Phi, psi and omega in degrees: 000327179296342181278349179275143179282062186292323181290321175299321179295324180299327179274320187287320186299312178293330176295315177298317178300321179298318179294316181297312182295320180296334181278351179286138181298147186300326182286347179265058186297318181296322177299320179296317180299309184291324177295315179297317179296323178296316178295319179294325175294321178295321177298318178297323178295317178298317178298325178296320177297321177297316180297321180293320182275355182289140178268110185269358185288148174297139182088358176291162178307140181297305174259132181238165183056033185292143176223149178213128181230138180299133182241289176237097187296328181299330179257010185052045185253125183241154167277102188243132180234151175191157182224134170246185184297323180293313180297322180300317180297319179291325176296314180296322176297317182295310184287340176279318183284331185298307178295329176295318177296321177299314179295325179294327180263014189306314182244005184292338183271358183300326182266002182252131182276062178228159183288121176292315177303320180296319180300309183288331174294320178295323177298316179293320178297320177297317179300316180299316181294319179294316178299320181297323179293325178287332187260343184296134174240030176227128188298317180290323177298319176300314181299320181302311181282333176302322178274324184298328183292344179295327186295305179297323180292324177301314181288327179295324178280310186290326183263327186247003181284183181235159177093161183289340184255023183294322178293319177299315180296319180295316180294318179298315176302313184295314184291318177301310182294322179294319178299314177299320179297328178292321174302316180294320181300316177300317180293322178298315179296317179296321177296318180297316180294319184291339184244030172067035176079033180253124173253344187291123183298316182298320179294317179298319180289316183296322182268359183050045186273070179258155172288163181250151170058230186299320181298319179297322178299316180293320178296318177302313181298322178300316178289313188296319181300317178299317183287325180292324176293317182294326190302302357258144174266151170296134005259027181265021194265352198295341179285333189292313180302322179292313181293315180295326179286329183270332184292149169306147186303320180295322178290320177299325177297321177285322180299307183275326183286328185234304189302317181297333181291342178298327178297310181288324174301315183293328175299316178291321185283324189246311186294311185292312181287324186274332183227060187295321181293315179295325178301316179289327179296317184267354184304314180301322179293319182290323175298318177299316177300319183295315181293319176299318179299320179301309185285314182300309183296325179295317178297317181294323179299322180300328184268004182283147178250354179249130185298316183290322176292324177299313180296323179297318179292325176298326180292324177298320176297318180295323178293334173297320176296320180296315178298319177299317181296320181293312190270003169283341173062034170244156181297318181297313184291319180291319175298317177298322179297317179294316177297325178299319178302317182286309185290326175297323177299320178293308186291312182287327174300315178296318182296317178296319181296317180294319175301322177297320176302316180295314184296323179294320181290320185269337185077018183199147174253008179285128183299325182294344180276002181247202182124117178070021184292339181296339182296326180248352180233060187296321181291314178299319179297320179295317178293323177299315179296317179299314180297320178295317179293325177294322181292335176266013173065047176296135176306137184101348174253157187301320181297341183298312183295328178296309182294322179298313181295320179298311182291322178297312180294321179291324182296324181292338181251334184206088185299313182300321180296316180297321180295316179296320182297328180295341176300329178298330179293317179296316180294326178298318178299323181294311185285331178289313180296319179298315180300314182292318182297318182290331183265322190251334185253182177078194180293138182287132177294121182302333181295335181293329181290341179273359183245106181304327182297331181284000176254002180260113179286185183304135176279173178298319178298316182293322176296320182294325183278333177275339184301313180300324180291318178298315181297317180295318181296319178287317182299310180284345174289321180267336181228074182278353187302321177302322178293318180297316180296330181289318189264338187301316179301317180293322177297316179299316179299320181292317183289341177300328179290327179286325179286349180083011182229064180296331174056212179267088180289147179299132182281161177285150176228144178164207183246128176254126181238096181274000000 
């Protein structure tokens, strides 16, 4: 199985699907929907083959299923792919959430005078770009897709979003991310010059070809700023509430559930191994930013009046926990951070989708427009409560083990920071309970009785698309060991650079096609 170009297929199949779906005539909306869903299912099947063939044992090659194809020979530049345990988890999250997001938006465009084929083609193009960033083992190739994914997301927000400020939100998202990418581009070029024209990640890691002193600090900052904006970390977060509030709920689930994780994934893949000294130099500052982000975003979330903006602010708080876990530099905290990336994608993806169900029925995401909705929407209300409790890391749900490992690992190295971060848990309970109580409990808003849609509980399609997320959140909540076994070897390899003892790291294995 390792001899098959599975990683290339993971990137190519959704790209091909995007072209095929985009070519479907606008009036054939159902054909576009089913074709897009079929391509996303094929991508998920390929990812399943990668997961089955992956070697999870300690001491296994760091990058597996590696492929390399000549791209620009004059610069010794190759199309190089590889996957480790961290990337594998992100790939599985991406291929799992994409068809669910498609199903969530299945009929949402019926009332919008926009092209349905174009919408689903953009979703497939976005999936391809996100998968490519997780799989790229060439720094320039990563940068290319890191920037390319902005295009489909810009149109998904600006053309298919809701609210009067959707264009503003799309432009703000694009410019923030583009600015961060320019910092990274300068750092990529400097890295290439400093290392004799090498872009290949594996070569850079194997030779420990890092810059020294001041230059390494500047290179780290170039990469980190781009990743911190993408994540987003406080204080680079201001684009997310606008983008998350304006995007269709299904698109917001992909934005916050997957795309934002590329920032934290890239910190682990690039910042720590390539710039270990600079990482340790800036770690106290980043931990401080992370803890401030946890508390600040939680307080702001409590004061939100829009459901989608509230969920977006909760995600900023969660990314503070991820940042704390990464830069605490313990195995427990770093493993917890990676699990947080995956489990947050499940929980927040579900929460955004359920909020979307409500907004479509009511025609509004304003909390004040609800009240007592559980009386006629008991199933939707139950899933809404479950998603909210999962987002605050209730024991028995998947995010709990992530948050526990982050705080446990951080506590062993910095007790005061961990104690302050736990305040975010208390605040999370406040904004989740407040959100649920204002929308689902209490006296029923008389305006809801005038809207027939508010009397329709979850349909069979809606139940079918939320069921896998509910099962995964509960399953990994009670049995997280498969996730831990997947990421621990890659986490250990990454932390070796911080400890100053990278030693003989396991080499990549796969097929090289020059």
